Amino acid sequence: MSVLLVALPGSEARAARLATRLAAEVAAAEFRRFPDGETYVRLDTPATGRTVVVVASLDRPDDKLPALLFAASAAREHGARRVVLAAPYLAYMRQDARFRPGEAVTARVVARWLSAAFDAVVAVDPHLHRVDSLGELYGVPTVAVSAASAIAAYIRETVERPVVVGPDAESGRWVGAVAESLGAPCVVLEKVRRGDRDVTIGGIDGAALWKSRTPVLLDDIVSTGRTMIGAAGLLEQAGFAPAVCIGVHAVFAPDAYDDLRRARVDRVVTCDTIEHPSNAIALDALVARGLEAALARIG
Ligand code: R5P
């Protein structure tokens, strides 16, 4: 029996595209809010004995987590054989440590919730900084697929003589993989974050050698845009051409996209893990392959 995909609100188009790739069926389902703000979920397609994949990109996660957990629970209570989460953007990965006494380490809390609800989790480039792999957080099999080759293909097709630039140490793993695949040089800058919107970027000295190349700034998440704006500004001051800014996940806090486009940058593009006007790099094939790998692992 084919896989049954359940799309959380906002992920319907992605679920339809994945259904075509996986020869899967999209479930009829209702998600709505009661007048008091609580969430109502109903699955109308029988799930008995089937593999159910809940498709949900988890940007704005506080609006989505109850619906996600209710959908997984409804699938299971209606007899699903296994229930898998396909979350192209996996939220709550950045608070992976306690920086001040009393803080909740939300990466671990959310991983516990999702591990209790799902048999496997698939994500694209989850933010792994102080934690090396999803397996350190999740109690169920996880598949983290990398957008590096798709990003490299985009750069190859659209940017002449690139130098790939990471704005901070955490970006080193994506930047290195993309640069290697392109056979291009790469530079990783240094970031100091003092607050949500208070970011300073430095460490430009090592980049001087590559000034004649087009800088391609690459980060996993663009949220306030302060990291990208700071890095693009530093490159400009150092005499580089305007940067091509590429983010994997178009999280974009209010005004951030406009702020970044107003900075002196060549263009702002993102992968389509979160639907956004900046999407230019499609990852459906990658997510479908990740799902197939996850299903093979859990049998
Ligand atoms: C954090 O380490 C991430 O890799 C990004 O650099 C960060 O989330 C970007 O945030 P913002 O756009 O708010 O500067």
XYZ file of C-alpha atoms and ligand atoms in Angstrom:
313
model
C 0.000 0.000 0.000
C 1.392 3.420 -0.930
C 2.728 5.938 1.548
C 0.114 8.367 2.869
C 1.263 11.991 3.116
C -0.405 14.343 5.572
C 0.290 18.025 4.834
C 0.269 20.489 7.691
C -1.309 23.840 6.671
C 1.242 25.671 4.542
C 2.912 22.469 3.344
C 0.174 21.335 0.918
C 2.084 22.225 -2.258
C 5.214 20.471 -1.055
C 3.219 17.373 -0.056
C 1.640 17.260 -3.531
C 5.067 17.462 -5.188
C 6.479 14.785 -2.886
C 3.464 12.578 -3.587
C 4.306 12.662 -7.295
C 7.939 11.770 -6.651
C 7.139 8.989 -4.190
C 3.994 7.670 -5.949
C 2.268 8.390 -2.637
C -1.247 9.507 -1.741
C -2.062 12.810 -0.046
C -4.525 12.364 2.818
C -7.699 14.356 3.149
C -7.426 16.133 6.485
C -8.868 19.067 8.359
C -6.809 21.421 10.462
C -8.501 24.385 12.079
C -8.599 26.533 15.171
C -11.489 26.545 17.624
C -12.738 30.016 18.571
C -10.659 29.802 21.766
C -7.463 29.282 19.756
C -7.086 25.543 20.386
C -6.195 23.324 17.429
C -8.507 20.774 15.781
C -7.100 17.969 13.597
C -8.956 15.210 11.731
C -7.606 12.688 9.201
C -10.224 11.566 6.705
C -8.168 9.037 4.742
C -7.800 5.615 6.404
C -4.281 5.073 7.754
C -4.606 1.481 8.946
C -1.449 -0.500 8.256
C 0.048 2.347 6.233
C 3.193 4.409 6.422
C 2.145 7.971 7.172
C 4.511 10.855 6.469
C 3.561 14.170 8.024
C 4.982 16.930 5.821
C 5.624 20.142 7.721
C 8.290 22.744 7.372
C 8.678 24.073 10.897
C 9.266 27.781 10.430
C 7.044 29.736 12.880
C 7.056 26.530 14.953
C 5.014 27.831 17.855
C 2.028 28.062 15.489
C 2.552 24.529 14.205
C 3.810 22.187 16.911
C 0.415 21.296 18.448
C -1.063 20.522 14.999
C 2.004 18.451 14.157
C 1.802 16.363 17.328
C -1.967 15.948 16.963
C -1.586 14.804 13.334
C 1.019 12.207 14.331
C -1.196 11.019 17.146
C -4.301 10.831 14.898
C -2.344 8.773 12.342
C -1.116 6.390 15.005
C -4.511 6.016 16.678
C -6.006 5.257 13.267
C -3.674 2.311 12.830
C -0.693 3.713 10.923
C 2.128 1.170 10.854
C 4.763 3.889 11.131
C 4.643 7.655 11.293
C 7.478 9.750 9.881
C 8.121 13.494 9.983
C 9.415 15.245 6.866
C 10.488 18.679 8.108
C 12.604 20.396 5.441
C 13.243 23.109 8.028
C 13.604 21.674 11.505
C 13.040 24.356 14.111
C 14.399 24.866 17.603
C 17.902 23.749 16.757
C 19.749 26.885 17.828
C 19.219 26.783 21.598
C 21.317 23.631 21.889
C 22.988 24.607 25.161
C 22.273 26.509 28.355
C 24.079 29.830 28.043
C 22.601 31.312 31.225
C 21.375 29.504 34.320
C 17.681 28.696 34.172
C 17.372 28.560 30.383
C 15.430 25.743 28.742
C 17.581 23.832 26.232
C 14.800 23.824 23.679
C 16.661 21.782 21.047
C 16.552 18.855 23.480
C 12.970 19.464 24.619
C 11.565 19.620 21.081
C 13.636 16.579 20.066
C 12.036 14.663 22.943
C 8.524 15.695 21.859
C 9.130 14.754 18.234
C 10.883 11.495 19.124
C 7.837 10.475 21.166
C 5.470 11.239 18.274
C 7.374 9.958 15.216
C 9.261 6.816 14.220
C 11.781 8.768 12.123
C 12.593 12.371 11.257
C 13.923 13.755 7.961
C 15.312 17.294 7.728
C 17.443 19.412 5.412
C 20.647 20.855 6.876
C 19.519 21.075 10.491
C 21.458 23.707 12.427
C 24.160 21.606 14.072
C 26.566 23.715 16.051
C 27.454 22.467 19.504
C 25.742 19.151 18.695
C 27.346 17.035 15.967
C 24.348 15.108 14.681
C 20.574 14.851 15.086
C 21.196 11.422 16.588
C 22.606 13.129 19.694
C 19.242 14.803 20.281
C 16.650 12.442 18.823
C 15.677 9.042 20.181
C 14.467 7.785 16.765
C 16.286 7.354 13.432
C 16.993 10.648 11.706
C 18.108 11.521 8.189
C 19.725 14.929 7.644
C 20.117 15.650 3.957
C 22.472 18.348 2.714
C 21.584 21.049 0.220
C 25.287 21.545 -0.620
C 25.219 19.923 -4.064
C 22.049 21.796 -5.113
C 23.561 25.088 -3.905
C 26.800 24.317 -5.719
C 24.816 23.628 -8.926
C 23.038 27.005 -8.576
C 26.354 28.832 -8.096
C 27.962 26.965 -11.000
C 25.140 28.042 -13.310
C 24.791 31.662 -12.214
C 28.031 33.029 -10.712
C 31.335 33.510 -12.499
C 34.545 32.973 -10.530
C 32.963 32.636 -7.064
C 34.650 32.686 -3.700
C 32.361 31.030 -1.155
C 32.171 32.965 2.120
C 30.777 31.757 5.423
C 29.831 34.510 7.887
C 30.738 32.542 11.015
C 32.414 29.400 12.297
C 29.153 27.389 12.251
C 28.789 27.960 8.522
C 32.156 26.289 7.924
C 30.657 22.867 7.213
C 28.273 24.094 4.450
C 30.761 26.504 2.979
C 33.501 23.854 2.816
C 31.215 21.307 1.153
C 29.897 23.773 -1.438
C 33.355 25.184 -2.246
C 34.794 21.696 -2.610
C 32.035 20.650 -4.968
C 32.660 23.802 -7.066
C 36.437 23.597 -6.921
C 36.300 27.215 -5.662
C 38.133 28.864 -2.759
C 36.334 29.519 0.500
C 36.734 31.854 3.452
C 35.055 31.687 6.844
C 34.578 35.002 8.683
C 34.171 35.499 12.429
C 30.955 36.534 14.135
C 30.301 37.960 17.566
C 26.620 38.003 18.544
C 25.629 40.262 21.427
C 21.885 40.067 20.968
C 19.146 38.956 18.557
C 19.871 41.857 16.192
C 23.300 42.877 17.421
C 25.950 41.091 15.376
C 29.507 42.055 14.419
C 31.409 40.268 11.677
C 35.208 40.330 11.414
C 38.077 38.160 10.234
C 38.240 39.533 6.688
C 42.058 39.465 6.411
C 42.211 35.925 5.040
C 39.836 36.873 2.214
C 42.028 39.589 0.641
C 43.548 37.140 -1.834
C 40.174 36.546 -3.518
C 39.033 40.138 -4.133
C 38.810 39.676 -7.886
C 36.180 36.939 -7.410
C 32.443 37.280 -6.810
C 31.694 36.696 -3.122
C 28.919 34.179 -2.470
C 27.794 34.477 1.139
C 26.326 31.242 2.390
C 24.517 30.572 5.668
C 22.085 27.914 6.812
C 19.466 30.213 8.396
C 18.637 33.819 7.570
C 16.492 35.131 10.398
C 16.948 38.834 11.216
C 19.398 39.068 8.309
C 21.919 40.824 10.579
C 24.574 38.141 9.977
C 24.285 38.415 6.173
C 24.055 42.223 6.227
C 27.131 42.462 8.475
C 29.131 40.047 6.330
C 28.094 41.695 3.045
C 29.034 45.116 4.465
C 32.444 43.871 5.577
C 33.133 42.370 2.144
C 32.127 45.629 0.481
C 34.410 47.678 2.769
C 37.236 45.290 1.898
C 36.771 46.047 -1.811
C 34.758 43.021 -2.963
C 31.931 43.181 -5.490
C 28.382 43.049 -4.016
C 27.751 39.607 -2.540
C 25.390 36.946 -3.822
C 23.598 35.943 -0.583
C 22.395 32.356 -0.316
C 20.505 30.962 2.665
C 19.336 27.389 3.021
C 16.337 28.266 5.212
C 14.367 31.458 4.488
C 13.234 31.992 8.080
C 13.199 35.803 7.653
C 11.902 37.699 10.667
C 9.554 40.595 9.793
C 11.343 43.183 7.574
C 14.533 41.089 7.365
C 14.177 40.214 3.674
C 13.626 43.858 2.709
C 16.478 45.005 4.957
C 18.829 42.511 3.341
C 17.775 43.430 -0.192
C 18.292 47.109 0.656
C 21.874 46.357 1.738
C 24.370 46.546 -1.125
C 24.084 42.914 -2.251
C 23.906 41.377 -5.710
C 20.879 39.185 -4.917
C 19.277 37.155 -2.114
C 18.309 33.570 -2.866
C 17.261 30.635 -0.735
C 16.496 26.959 -0.997
C 12.793 26.100 -0.903
C 12.734 24.429 2.524
C 10.455 27.306 3.597
C 8.171 28.835 0.964
C 9.375 32.378 0.273
C 9.721 34.771 -2.700
C 13.520 34.327 -2.511
C 13.312 30.571 -3.237
C 15.504 29.712 -6.229
C 16.946 26.304 -5.337
C 14.466 23.422 -5.348
C 15.106 20.552 -2.969
C 12.116 18.232 -3.507
C 14.292 15.511 -5.029
C 16.608 15.685 -2.032
C 13.765 15.517 0.508
C 12.219 12.576 -1.376
C 15.561 10.734 -1.274
C 15.858 11.480 2.451
C 12.403 10.046 3.047
C 13.219 6.904 1.096
C 16.377 6.492 3.185
C 14.418 6.964 6.427
C 11.739 4.453 5.397
C 14.415 1.922 4.444
C 16.033 2.362 7.866
C 12.899 1.784 9.906
C 11.716 -1.148 7.737
C 23.475 30.845 13.509
O 24.500 30.481 13.945
C 23.041 30.583 12.105
O 23.944 29.798 11.405
C 22.803 31.877 11.362
O 24.025 32.539 11.169
C 21.882 32.762 12.132
O 20.743 32.060 12.524
C 21.498 33.967 11.316
O 20.669 34.757 12.098
P 20.371 36.253 11.739
O 19.848 36.284 10.326
O 19.327 36.642 12.742
O 21.636 37.037 11.903
